[in-house]
Amino acid sequence: MAFWWTVFVLGFAYAICRFLVMLIPPNVPSIEVDASDVVDDGNQAPENSYIYIPPRVKTQQQDKKVQCYEPANMKYLGFVPALTRDEVKERVASARKAQNEWAKSSFKQRRLLLRIILKYIVEHQKLICEISSRDTGKTIVDASIGEVMAICEKITWLLSEGEKWLKPESRSCGRATLHKKARVEFHPLGVIGAIVPWNYPFHNICNPVLAAVFAGNGIVVKISEHASWSGCFYIRIIQAALAAVGAPESLVDVITGFSETGEALVSSVDKMIFIGSTGVGRMIMKTAAKTLIPVTLELGGKDAFIVCEDVDLDHVVNVALRASITSSGHNCNGAERFYVHKNIYSSFVDKISERVKAITVGPPLAGKYDMGAICTQEQSEKLQSLVNDALDRGAKIVARGTFGHLPEGAVDQYFPPTVIVDVNHTMKLMQEEAFGPILPIMKFSTDDAVVKLANDSKFGLGCGVFSGSQQRARTIALQIRCGSVAINDFATNYFCQSLPFGGVKESGFGRFSGVEGLRACCIVKAVVEDRWWPYIQTKYPKPLTYPVADNAFEFQMSVVEATYGLNIWDRLRALINVVKMLSQENTSAKHNSVIGDGDKKAD
């Protein structure tokens, strides 16, 4: 009893000490980042205050500049350069030079870097969210959830577990090499390239950067031409943090431009991470094949949202709206196909239609239900085309949101949230990625039927399954071919940063986030060495020493059977054969040696 009492007291004391240590604020330096040119204080220069009208005919790279504007009101923000191939190669070369130095950094230095970034994010949440909102049209609430919170979670996971998963990992040696030690080591790849979309500008830059830099790499990120204004500010945060820990600022860089800029990046780096459309993903692979660099692709999605008849309907409707209607839905691969059990189909449609009709579409900083702008007029036109195709094939619109307080020059940038029924898989709306606030709803009658429907897609990014029985939801979800599943929820996988993220089929391959994503930023090196060097080393037996003996193959077969045979008696018999042949070989060798010595004496 006294022993256990002592153990309890020591454990309690340890817990108290850990708690007290947590109360001590960490000594993390603060950084200053110039935000004077991105804060909307109403005093912008006249040339940056007019309404921007995008040209109907794209000129892209020949303009040598990327025009930036707020999609919610078309207010002009300025421009950034469209970098040429040579300029991209110069940026990558600078990052490579910096990486040679950073590869020698300690995990202590890398953790300090992450803490500095985390401190700045927490202290400047509003600034980060407002910049993201202005550049993409999303609400600042959705920017906080999908960008700030997600990145804070990623940093916290890297601080907690990152070093553990990058340390050398011991592996078993097997039977053939019992005298060896085996391990896997994780070394920096060099300079990683990333091409990211516009939907989450802060997150899409930080997500690959944090993993790459923590693994000892440099990284150059090509940001979307539709979110270049915000991206050029966000990189200042990372570079200021690098300077604070004594690392070269060129270790992390962003580049701006169009397709030529992105292609030049793919041709210059040691690995590519691409987030975007399936079509562009294929082009990335084609270019990457020329230099045979590894590629991680997170491409299109057509995620299924499955609702069984035994659910809490009000709860599911709330999740469905978050997954498809709000900015975090239309700005990412949210739920794009809804399958509802026939017994509750009408009730689900009625409830969600009622909620959608109450939504007022408007500028992101006004109202509770604003979903903001689509970001590009072309995307709005694509959504309308998908809806028109569905209507032509027999679908019906049962609910749409309304517009309110839209700037006159930005009306075409918006698309109202839309509920559509009587849809089927012959319609483009159910087969192509929509990337917008549309809810096409189908009914199903059995679990097997809904699994077939969910798998009838060229995409396979994620899905959500809802049921009053968690076991039933799990059974359905695990039959769906996709990269991630959420049971009785949707897309929460992404907040669990220990999990890998990515898809299958035309949704891409490879993973980022989690252990898999972190190690994907490394050269995975297999190392084997002698366990008891120099006393025991690999030495080939006489029958296998060149020139091999006449019975070499018989000897090798006996070795294999003695080592791997399933029957213990067969293994023993084979072992005896091995010993016998070795004895014969030694006897023969001694005999030859004696004859040789006799010949020498005769001479």
Coordinates of C-alpha atoms in Angstrom, one line a residue:
M1 CA 0.0 0.0 0.0
A2 CA 2.8 2.4 0.9
F3 CA 4.4 1.8 -2.6
W4 CA 1.2 2.7 -4.5
W5 CA 0.6 5.7 -2.2
T6 CA 4.2 6.9 -3.1
V7 CA 3.5 6.4 -6.8
F8 CA 0.2 8.4 -6.5
V9 CA 1.9 11.3 -4.7
L10 CA 4.7 11.5 -7.2
G11 CA 2.3 11.3 -10.1
F12 CA 0.1 14.1 -8.7
A13 CA 3.2 16.2 -8.0
Y14 CA 4.4 15.7 -11.6
A15 CA 0.9 16.8 -12.9
I16 CA 1.0 19.9 -10.8
C17 CA 4.4 20.8 -12.0
R18 CA 3.4 20.4 -15.6
F19 CA 0.3 22.6 -15.0
L20 CA 2.4 25.3 -13.4
V21 CA 4.9 25.2 -16.3
M22 CA 2.0 25.7 -18.7
L23 CA 1.1 28.9 -16.8
I24 CA 4.5 30.4 -17.7
P25 CA 4.3 32.3 -20.9
P26 CA 6.8 31.1 -23.5
N27 CA 9.5 33.5 -24.5
V28 CA 8.6 33.9 -28.2
P29 CA 9.8 37.0 -30.1
S30 CA 7.2 39.2 -31.8
I31 CA 7.6 40.3 -35.4
E32 CA 6.5 43.4 -37.1
V33 CA 4.9 43.1 -40.6
D34 CA 4.2 46.1 -42.7
A35 CA 0.5 46.1 -43.5
S36 CA 0.0 49.7 -44.4
D37 CA -0.7 49.0 -48.1
V38 CA -3.3 46.3 -47.4
V39 CA -5.4 48.0 -44.7
D40 CA -8.6 49.5 -46.2
D41 CA -8.6 52.8 -44.3
G42 CA -10.5 54.7 -47.1
N43 CA -7.4 56.7 -48.0
Q44 CA -6.1 54.7 -50.9
A45 CA -4.6 56.5 -53.8
P46 CA -7.1 57.4 -56.5
E47 CA -5.6 55.0 -59.0
N48 CA -6.4 52.2 -56.6
S49 CA -10.0 53.1 -55.8
Y50 CA -11.9 52.6 -59.1
I51 CA -14.1 49.7 -60.1
Y52 CA -12.2 47.1 -62.1
I53 CA -13.8 45.6 -65.3
P54 CA -12.0 42.4 -66.2
P55 CA -11.3 42.1 -70.0
R56 CA -13.5 39.5 -71.7
V57 CA -10.5 38.3 -73.7
K58 CA -7.7 37.0 -71.6
T59 CA -4.2 38.3 -72.4
Q60 CA -2.5 36.5 -69.5
Q61 CA 1.3 36.4 -69.6
Q62 CA 1.8 39.0 -72.4
D63 CA 0.5 41.7 -70.0
K64 CA 3.5 41.0 -67.7
K65 CA 1.2 41.8 -64.7
V66 CA -1.6 40.3 -62.7
Q67 CA -4.5 42.6 -62.0
C68 CA -6.0 42.3 -58.5
Y69 CA -9.5 43.3 -57.4
E70 CA -12.1 42.5 -54.8
P71 CA -14.6 40.1 -56.3
A72 CA -17.3 41.2 -53.9
N73 CA -17.4 44.8 -55.1
M74 CA -14.9 44.9 -58.0
K75 CA -12.8 47.5 -56.3
Y76 CA -9.3 47.6 -57.8
L77 CA -6.5 46.6 -55.5
G78 CA -3.5 47.0 -57.7
F79 CA -1.3 44.6 -59.7
V80 CA 1.7 42.3 -59.2
P81 CA 4.2 41.1 -61.8
A82 CA 3.7 38.0 -64.0
L83 CA 7.2 36.5 -63.6
T84 CA 9.0 35.1 -66.6
R85 CA 10.7 31.7 -66.7
D86 CA 14.1 33.2 -66.0
E87 CA 12.8 35.1 -63.1
V88 CA 11.2 32.0 -61.6
K89 CA 14.5 30.1 -62.0
E90 CA 16.3 32.9 -60.1
R91 CA 13.8 32.7 -57.2
V92 CA 14.2 28.9 -57.0
A93 CA 18.0 29.2 -57.2
S94 CA 17.9 31.7 -54.2
A95 CA 15.7 29.3 -52.3
R96 CA 18.1 26.4 -53.0
K97 CA 21.0 28.4 -51.7
A98 CA 19.1 29.2 -48.5
Q99 CA 18.0 25.6 -48.1
N100 CA 21.6 24.4 -48.1
E101 CA 22.0 26.4 -44.9
W102 CA 18.6 25.7 -43.4
A103 CA 19.0 21.9 -43.8
K104 CA 21.6 22.1 -41.0
S105 CA 19.1 23.8 -38.6
S106 CA 18.0 22.1 -35.4
F107 CA 14.5 21.2 -34.6
K108 CA 14.7 23.7 -31.8
Q109 CA 15.2 26.5 -34.3
R110 CA 12.4 25.1 -36.5
R111 CA 10.0 25.0 -33.6
L112 CA 10.8 28.6 -32.6
L113 CA 10.0 29.6 -36.2
L114 CA 6.6 28.0 -35.9
R115 CA 5.9 29.6 -32.6
I116 CA 6.7 33.0 -33.9
I117 CA 4.3 32.5 -36.8
L118 CA 1.6 31.1 -34.5
K119 CA 2.0 34.1 -32.2
Y120 CA 1.6 36.5 -35.0
I121 CA -1.5 34.7 -36.4
V122 CA -3.3 34.7 -33.0
E123 CA -2.5 38.3 -32.4
H124 CA -3.5 39.5 -35.9
Q125 CA -6.5 37.2 -36.7
K126 CA -8.7 40.1 -37.8
L127 CA -6.2 41.5 -40.2
I128 CA -5.5 38.1 -41.8
C129 CA -9.3 37.3 -42.2
E130 CA -10.2 40.7 -43.6
I131 CA -7.4 40.5 -46.2
S132 CA -8.6 37.0 -47.2
S133 CA -12.2 38.2 -47.3
R134 CA -11.3 41.2 -49.6
D135 CA -9.3 39.0 -52.0
T136 CA -11.8 36.1 -52.3
G137 CA -15.3 37.4 -51.3
K138 CA -15.7 35.0 -48.4
T139 CA -16.9 36.1 -45.0
I140 CA -14.3 36.8 -42.2
V141 CA -16.0 34.1 -40.1
D142 CA -15.4 31.5 -42.7
A143 CA -11.8 32.8 -43.2
S144 CA -11.3 32.4 -39.4
I145 CA -12.6 28.8 -39.4
G146 CA -11.2 27.5 -42.7
E147 CA -7.9 29.4 -42.7
V148 CA -6.7 30.8 -39.3
M149 CA -8.0 27.9 -37.2
A150 CA -6.8 25.2 -39.6
I151 CA -3.3 26.6 -39.8
C152 CA -3.1 27.1 -36.0
E153 CA -4.1 23.5 -35.7
K154 CA -1.4 22.5 -38.2
I155 CA 1.3 24.4 -36.3
T156 CA 0.3 22.9 -33.0
W157 CA 0.5 19.4 -34.4
L158 CA 3.9 20.1 -35.9
L159 CA 5.2 21.5 -32.6
S160 CA 3.8 18.5 -30.7
E161 CA 4.7 15.6 -33.1
G162 CA 6.7 16.8 -36.1
E163 CA 10.1 16.0 -34.7
K164 CA 9.1 12.6 -33.6
W165 CA 8.0 11.6 -37.1
L166 CA 11.1 13.0 -38.8
K167 CA 13.6 11.2 -36.5
P168 CA 15.3 8.0 -37.7
E169 CA 13.0 5.1 -37.3
S170 CA 14.3 1.6 -36.5
R171 CA 13.0 -1.3 -38.6
S172 CA 13.2 -5.0 -38.1
C173 CA 16.0 -6.8 -40.0
G174 CA 14.3 -10.1 -40.8
R175 CA 16.0 -13.5 -40.7
A176 CA 18.5 -13.1 -43.4
T177 CA 20.3 -10.1 -41.8
L178 CA 20.0 -10.7 -38.0
H179 CA 23.5 -9.4 -37.6
K180 CA 22.4 -6.0 -39.0
K181 CA 20.7 -2.9 -37.7
A182 CA 18.1 -1.3 -40.1
R183 CA 16.5 2.1 -39.9
V184 CA 14.8 4.7 -42.1
E185 CA 16.1 8.3 -42.2
F186 CA 14.2 11.3 -43.4
H187 CA 16.3 13.9 -45.2
P188 CA 15.2 17.2 -46.8
L189 CA 14.3 17.0 -50.5
G190 CA 15.7 20.4 -51.4
V191 CA 13.4 23.0 -52.9
I192 CA 9.7 22.1 -53.1
G193 CA 7.3 23.9 -55.5
A194 CA 3.6 24.4 -54.8
I195 CA 0.9 25.8 -57.0
V196 CA -2.2 26.6 -55.0
P197 CA -5.7 28.0 -55.8
W198 CA -7.5 31.1 -54.7
N199 CA -10.1 29.7 -52.4
Y200 CA -8.2 29.8 -49.1
P201 CA -5.2 32.2 -49.8
F202 CA -3.7 32.2 -46.3
H203 CA -4.2 28.5 -45.7
N204 CA -3.1 27.4 -49.1
I205 CA 0.3 29.2 -48.7
C206 CA 0.9 28.2 -45.1
N207 CA -0.1 24.6 -45.4
P208 CA 2.7 23.4 -47.7
V209 CA 5.2 26.0 -46.4
L210 CA 5.0 24.8 -42.8
A211 CA 5.5 21.1 -43.6
A212 CA 8.3 21.8 -46.1
V213 CA 10.3 24.2 -43.9
F214 CA 9.9 22.0 -40.8
A215 CA 11.3 19.1 -42.7
G216 CA 14.3 21.2 -43.7
N217 CA 13.4 22.3 -47.2
G218 CA 13.1 25.5 -49.1
I219 CA 9.8 26.2 -50.9
V220 CA 8.5 28.5 -53.7
V221 CA 4.8 28.9 -53.9
K222 CA 3.0 30.0 -57.1
I223 CA -0.1 31.7 -55.9
S224 CA -3.3 32.0 -57.9
E225 CA -3.7 35.0 -60.1
H226 CA -7.1 35.4 -58.4
A227 CA -5.5 35.8 -54.9
S228 CA -2.2 37.3 -55.6
W229 CA -2.9 40.5 -53.6
S230 CA -3.3 38.7 -50.3
G231 CA -0.6 36.1 -51.0
C232 CA 2.0 38.8 -51.4
F233 CA 1.1 40.1 -47.9
Y234 CA 1.0 36.7 -46.3
I235 CA 4.5 35.8 -47.4
R236 CA 5.8 38.8 -45.4
I237 CA 4.7 37.1 -42.2
I238 CA 6.7 34.0 -43.0
Q239 CA 9.8 35.9 -44.1
A240 CA 9.7 38.1 -41.1
A241 CA 9.6 35.0 -38.9
L242 CA 12.5 33.5 -40.8
A243 CA 14.5 36.6 -40.2
A244 CA 13.7 36.5 -36.5
V245 CA 15.3 33.0 -36.2
G246 CA 18.3 33.9 -38.3
A247 CA 17.3 32.0 -41.4
P248 CA 17.5 33.4 -44.9
E249 CA 14.3 35.0 -46.0
S250 CA 14.6 33.6 -49.5
L251 CA 14.1 30.1 -48.0
V252 CA 10.4 30.7 -48.6
D253 CA 9.1 32.7 -51.5
V254 CA 5.9 33.3 -53.5
I255 CA 5.8 34.0 -57.2
T256 CA 3.0 35.5 -59.2
G257 CA 1.9 35.1 -62.8
F258 CA 0.0 32.7 -65.1
S259 CA 0.6 29.3 -66.7
E260 CA 4.1 30.2 -68.0
T261 CA 5.1 31.0 -64.4
G262 CA 3.7 27.8 -63.1
E263 CA 5.3 25.7 -65.8
A264 CA 8.7 27.2 -65.1
L265 CA 8.3 26.4 -61.4
V266 CA 7.6 22.7 -62.1
S267 CA 10.7 22.5 -64.3
S268 CA 13.0 23.9 -61.6
V269 CA 12.1 22.3 -58.2
D270 CA 12.7 18.9 -56.6
K271 CA 9.0 18.1 -55.9
M272 CA 5.7 19.6 -56.8
I273 CA 2.5 20.0 -54.8
F274 CA -0.5 21.1 -56.8
I275 CA -4.0 21.9 -55.7
G276 CA -6.4 22.6 -58.5
S277 CA -8.3 21.1 -61.4
T278 CA -7.9 17.7 -62.8
G279 CA -7.0 19.1 -66.3
V280 CA -4.2 21.3 -65.0
G281 CA -3.0 18.4 -62.7
R282 CA -2.4 16.3 -65.8
M283 CA -0.3 19.1 -67.3
I284 CA 1.7 19.3 -64.1
M285 CA 2.4 15.6 -64.3
K286 CA 3.5 15.9 -68.0
T287 CA 5.9 18.6 -67.2
A288 CA 7.2 16.9 -64.0
A289 CA 7.9 13.7 -66.0
K290 CA 10.6 15.5 -67.9
T291 CA 12.7 15.8 -64.7
L292 CA 11.2 12.9 -62.9
I293 CA 10.3 14.7 -59.8
P294 CA 7.7 13.4 -57.3
V295 CA 4.2 15.1 -57.5
T296 CA 1.4 15.4 -55.0
L297 CA -1.9 16.2 -56.6
E298 CA -5.1 17.3 -54.8
L299 CA -7.6 17.8 -57.6
G300 CA -11.3 18.1 -58.2
G301 CA -14.0 16.7 -56.0
K302 CA -17.6 15.7 -56.1
D303 CA -18.2 14.8 -52.5
A304 CA -21.2 12.8 -51.5
F305 CA -23.4 13.9 -48.5
I306 CA -25.5 10.8 -47.5
V307 CA -28.4 11.1 -45.2
C308 CA -30.1 8.0 -43.7
E309 CA -33.7 8.0 -42.5
D310 CA -32.8 7.7 -38.8
V311 CA -31.0 11.1 -38.3
D312 CA -31.7 14.3 -36.4
L313 CA -32.9 16.2 -39.4
D314 CA -32.4 19.7 -38.1
H315 CA -28.8 19.0 -37.2
V316 CA -28.1 17.5 -40.6
V317 CA -29.7 20.4 -42.4
N318 CA -27.4 22.8 -40.5
V319 CA -24.3 20.8 -41.5
A320 CA -25.5 20.6 -45.1
L321 CA -25.8 24.3 -45.3
R322 CA -22.3 24.8 -43.9
A323 CA -20.9 22.2 -46.3
S324 CA -22.4 23.6 -49.4
I325 CA -23.9 27.1 -49.2
T326 CA -21.6 29.2 -47.0
S327 CA -18.3 30.6 -48.2
S328 CA -16.4 27.6 -46.8
G329 CA -18.6 25.5 -48.9
H330 CA -18.4 27.3 -52.2
N331 CA -14.8 28.2 -51.7
C332 CA -13.6 24.6 -51.4
N333 CA -14.6 21.1 -52.3
G334 CA -17.7 21.0 -50.2
A335 CA -20.7 18.7 -50.5
E336 CA -21.7 18.6 -54.1
R337 CA -24.1 15.6 -54.3
F338 CA -26.8 15.0 -51.7
Y339 CA -28.3 11.5 -51.3
V340 CA -31.3 11.4 -48.9
H341 CA -33.3 8.3 -47.9
K342 CA -36.7 8.2 -49.5
N343 CA -38.5 8.1 -46.2
I344 CA -37.3 11.6 -45.2
Y345 CA -36.6 13.0 -48.7
S346 CA -39.5 15.4 -48.7
S347 CA -38.9 16.6 -45.2
F348 CA -35.2 17.2 -45.9
V349 CA -36.0 19.1 -49.1
D350 CA -38.6 21.2 -47.4
K351 CA -36.4 22.1 -44.4
I352 CA -33.3 23.0 -46.4
S353 CA -35.4 24.9 -49.0
E354 CA -36.9 27.0 -46.2
R355 CA -33.4 27.8 -44.9
V356 CA -32.0 28.7 -48.4
K357 CA -34.9 31.0 -49.2
A358 CA -34.0 33.0 -46.1
I359 CA -30.4 33.6 -47.3
T360 CA -29.5 37.0 -48.6
V361 CA -26.5 37.0 -50.9
G362 CA -24.4 40.1 -50.5
P363 CA -21.0 41.5 -49.7
P364 CA -19.1 39.4 -47.2
L365 CA -19.0 41.9 -44.4
A366 CA -22.7 42.5 -44.2
G367 CA -25.4 40.2 -42.8
K368 CA -25.4 36.8 -41.1
Y369 CA -26.0 34.6 -44.1
D370 CA -23.8 36.2 -46.7
M371 CA -21.9 33.7 -48.9
G372 CA -19.9 36.4 -50.7
A373 CA -18.8 36.4 -54.3
I374 CA -17.8 33.4 -56.5
C375 CA -14.5 35.2 -57.2
T376 CA -14.6 34.9 -61.0
Q377 CA -17.3 35.7 -63.5
E378 CA -16.3 32.6 -65.5
Q379 CA -17.1 30.4 -62.5
S380 CA -20.5 32.0 -62.1
E381 CA -21.2 31.3 -65.8
K382 CA -20.1 27.7 -65.4
L383 CA -22.5 27.2 -62.5
Q384 CA -25.3 28.5 -64.5
S385 CA -24.4 26.2 -67.4
L386 CA -24.5 23.2 -65.1
V387 CA -27.9 24.3 -63.7
N388 CA -29.3 24.8 -67.2
D389 CA -28.2 21.4 -68.3
A390 CA -29.9 19.8 -65.3
L391 CA -33.1 21.8 -66.0
D392 CA -33.1 20.7 -69.7
R393 CA -32.9 17.1 -68.5
G394 CA -35.9 17.3 -66.2
A395 CA -34.5 18.7 -62.9
K396 CA -36.4 21.4 -60.9
I397 CA -35.3 24.3 -58.8
V398 CA -37.2 24.4 -55.6
A399 CA -35.4 27.1 -53.7
R400 CA -33.0 30.0 -54.3
G401 CA -31.4 32.6 -52.1
T402 CA -32.0 36.3 -52.9
F403 CA -29.6 39.2 -53.6
G404 CA -29.2 42.2 -51.5
H405 CA -27.1 45.3 -51.5
L406 CA -24.9 44.1 -54.3
P407 CA -22.5 46.7 -55.9
E408 CA -23.8 47.4 -59.5
G409 CA -20.5 46.4 -61.1
A410 CA -20.2 43.1 -59.2
V411 CA -23.6 41.5 -59.9
D412 CA -22.1 38.9 -62.3
Q413 CA -19.7 37.8 -59.7
Y414 CA -22.4 36.3 -57.5
F415 CA -24.5 33.1 -57.7
P416 CA -27.5 32.5 -55.5
P417 CA -27.6 29.3 -53.4
T418 CA -29.8 26.9 -55.3
V419 CA -31.6 23.7 -54.3
I420 CA -32.4 21.4 -57.2
V421 CA -34.4 18.1 -57.1
D422 CA -35.3 15.4 -59.6
V423 CA -31.6 15.1 -60.6
N424 CA -29.9 12.0 -61.8
H425 CA -26.4 10.9 -62.9
T426 CA -26.9 11.7 -66.6
M427 CA -26.7 15.4 -65.7
K428 CA -23.4 17.3 -65.7
L429 CA -24.4 18.7 -62.4
M430 CA -24.0 15.3 -60.8
Q431 CA -20.8 14.4 -62.6
E432 CA -18.7 17.6 -63.0
E433 CA -17.2 19.6 -60.1
A434 CA -19.4 22.5 -59.5
F435 CA -17.4 24.4 -56.9
G436 CA -20.4 26.6 -56.0
P437 CA -23.5 26.9 -53.8
I438 CA -25.7 24.3 -55.5
L439 CA -27.5 21.5 -53.7
P440 CA -28.6 18.7 -56.1
I441 CA -30.6 16.2 -54.1
M442 CA -31.4 12.6 -55.0
K443 CA -33.3 10.0 -53.0
F444 CA -32.2 6.4 -52.3
S445 CA -33.9 3.4 -50.9
T446 CA -31.2 1.0 -49.6
D447 CA -27.7 1.3 -48.2
D448 CA -26.3 -0.8 -51.1
A449 CA -28.0 1.6 -53.6
V450 CA -26.5 4.7 -52.1
V451 CA -23.0 3.2 -52.0
K452 CA -23.3 2.5 -55.8
L453 CA -24.5 6.1 -56.3
A454 CA -21.7 7.6 -54.3
N455 CA -19.1 5.5 -56.1
D456 CA -20.5 6.4 -59.5
S457 CA -18.1 9.3 -59.9
K458 CA -14.8 9.9 -61.5
F459 CA -13.8 11.8 -58.4
G460 CA -13.0 10.5 -54.9
L461 CA -11.9 13.2 -52.5
G462 CA -14.2 12.8 -49.5
C463 CA -17.7 12.1 -48.2
G464 CA -20.0 12.5 -45.2
V465 CA -22.4 9.9 -44.0
F466 CA -25.2 10.6 -41.4
S467 CA -27.2 8.0 -39.5
G468 CA -28.6 7.5 -36.0
S469 CA -26.5 4.3 -35.9
Q470 CA -22.8 5.1 -36.0
Q471 CA -22.1 1.5 -37.0
R472 CA -24.4 1.8 -40.0
A473 CA -22.8 5.1 -41.1
R474 CA -19.4 3.6 -40.7
T475 CA -20.4 0.6 -42.8
I476 CA -21.6 2.8 -45.6
A477 CA -18.7 5.2 -45.5
L478 CA -16.0 2.6 -45.6
Q479 CA -17.4 1.2 -48.9
I480 CA -17.0 4.5 -50.7
R481 CA -13.9 5.0 -52.7
C482 CA -12.5 8.3 -51.5
G483 CA -9.6 9.7 -49.6
S484 CA -11.4 10.7 -46.4
V485 CA -14.7 10.0 -44.7
A486 CA -16.6 11.8 -41.9
I487 CA -19.1 9.9 -39.8
N488 CA -22.1 12.0 -38.8
D489 CA -20.2 15.1 -39.9
F490 CA -18.7 16.7 -42.9
A491 CA -15.1 17.8 -43.7
T492 CA -14.0 17.8 -40.1
N493 CA -11.1 15.4 -41.1
Y494 CA -9.2 18.5 -42.2
F495 CA -9.0 19.8 -38.6
C496 CA -7.4 16.6 -37.4
Q497 CA -3.9 17.5 -38.7
S498 CA -2.5 14.1 -37.8
L499 CA -4.5 12.7 -40.7
P500 CA -3.4 12.7 -44.3
F501 CA -5.5 14.6 -46.8
G502 CA -5.9 13.7 -50.5
G503 CA -8.1 11.8 -52.9
V504 CA -8.3 8.9 -55.3
K505 CA -9.3 8.5 -59.0
E506 CA -9.4 11.9 -60.7
S507 CA -9.2 13.7 -57.3
G508 CA -5.5 13.0 -57.4
F509 CA -2.9 11.1 -55.4
G510 CA -0.4 11.6 -52.7
R511 CA -1.2 13.2 -49.4
F512 CA -0.4 16.3 -47.5
S513 CA -1.0 16.9 -43.8
G514 CA -0.3 14.2 -41.2
V515 CA 2.7 12.0 -40.9
E516 CA 2.3 11.0 -44.6
G517 CA 2.3 14.6 -45.8
L518 CA 5.3 15.6 -43.6
R519 CA 7.4 12.6 -44.7
A520 CA 6.4 13.3 -48.3
C521 CA 8.6 16.4 -48.0
C522 CA 11.6 14.1 -47.4
I523 CA 14.0 11.8 -49.1
V524 CA 13.2 8.5 -47.4
K525 CA 16.5 6.8 -47.0
A526 CA 17.0 3.2 -46.0
V527 CA 20.1 2.6 -43.9
V528 CA 21.6 -0.8 -42.8
E529 CA 24.8 -1.4 -40.9
D530 CA 26.5 -4.1 -38.8
R531 CA 25.0 -4.6 -35.4
W532 CA 28.2 -5.9 -33.8
W533 CA 30.9 -4.4 -36.0
P534 CA 33.7 -5.2 -36.4
Y535 CA 33.3 -8.6 -34.8
I536 CA 30.5 -9.9 -37.0
Q537 CA 30.2 -8.9 -40.6
T538 CA 28.5 -10.2 -43.7
K539 CA 30.7 -13.0 -45.1
Y540 CA 29.7 -15.3 -47.9
P541 CA 30.1 -19.0 -47.2
K542 CA 32.6 -21.0 -49.2
P543 CA 30.1 -22.6 -51.7
L544 CA 29.0 -19.1 -52.8
T545 CA 32.4 -17.5 -53.1
Y546 CA 33.5 -17.0 -56.6
P547 CA 34.1 -19.1 -58.5
V548 CA 31.1 -20.8 -56.9
A549 CA 31.2 -24.5 -56.0
D550 CA 29.5 -27.2 -58.1
N551 CA 26.9 -27.6 -55.3
A552 CA 26.3 -23.9 -54.9
F553 CA 22.7 -23.9 -56.0
E554 CA 21.9 -27.0 -53.8
F555 CA 23.5 -25.2 -50.9
Q556 CA 21.5 -22.0 -51.6
M557 CA 18.2 -23.9 -51.7
S558 CA 19.0 -25.5 -48.4
V559 CA 19.7 -22.1 -46.9
V560 CA 16.4 -20.8 -48.1
E561 CA 14.5 -23.8 -46.8
A562 CA 16.3 -23.7 -43.4
T563 CA 15.5 -20.0 -43.0
Y564 CA 12.0 -19.8 -44.4
G565 CA 10.5 -23.2 -44.4
L566 CA 7.0 -23.6 -42.8
N567 CA 7.7 -27.1 -41.4
I568 CA 10.1 -27.2 -38.5
W569 CA 11.4 -30.7 -39.4
D570 CA 12.0 -29.6 -43.0
R571 CA 13.9 -26.6 -41.7
L572 CA 16.1 -28.8 -39.4
R573 CA 16.8 -31.2 -42.2
A574 CA 17.8 -28.4 -44.5
L575 CA 20.0 -26.9 -41.8
I576 CA 21.8 -30.2 -41.4
N577 CA 22.4 -30.2 -45.2
V578 CA 23.9 -26.7 -45.0
V579 CA 26.2 -27.8 -42.1
K580 CA 27.2 -30.9 -44.0
M581 CA 28.1 -29.0 -47.2
L582 CA 30.1 -26.4 -45.3
S583 CA 32.0 -29.3 -43.6
Q584 CA 32.7 -30.9 -46.9
E585 CA 33.9 -27.6 -48.3
N586 CA 36.2 -27.0 -45.3
T587 CA 37.6 -30.6 -45.5
S588 CA 38.2 -30.1 -49.2
A589 CA 39.9 -26.8 -48.7
K590 CA 42.2 -28.3 -46.0
H591 CA 42.9 -31.2 -48.3
N592 CA 43.9 -28.9 -51.1
S593 CA 46.0 -26.9 -48.7
V594 CA 47.9 -30.0 -47.5
I595 CA 48.5 -31.1 -51.1
G596 CA 49.7 -27.6 -51.9
D597 CA 52.2 -27.6 -49.0
G598 CA 53.4 -31.1 -50.0
D599 CA 54.1 -29.9 -53.6
K600 CA 56.1 -26.9 -52.2
K601 CA 58.2 -29.2 -50.0
A602 CA 58.9 -31.6 -53.0
D603 CA 60.0 -28.6 -55.0

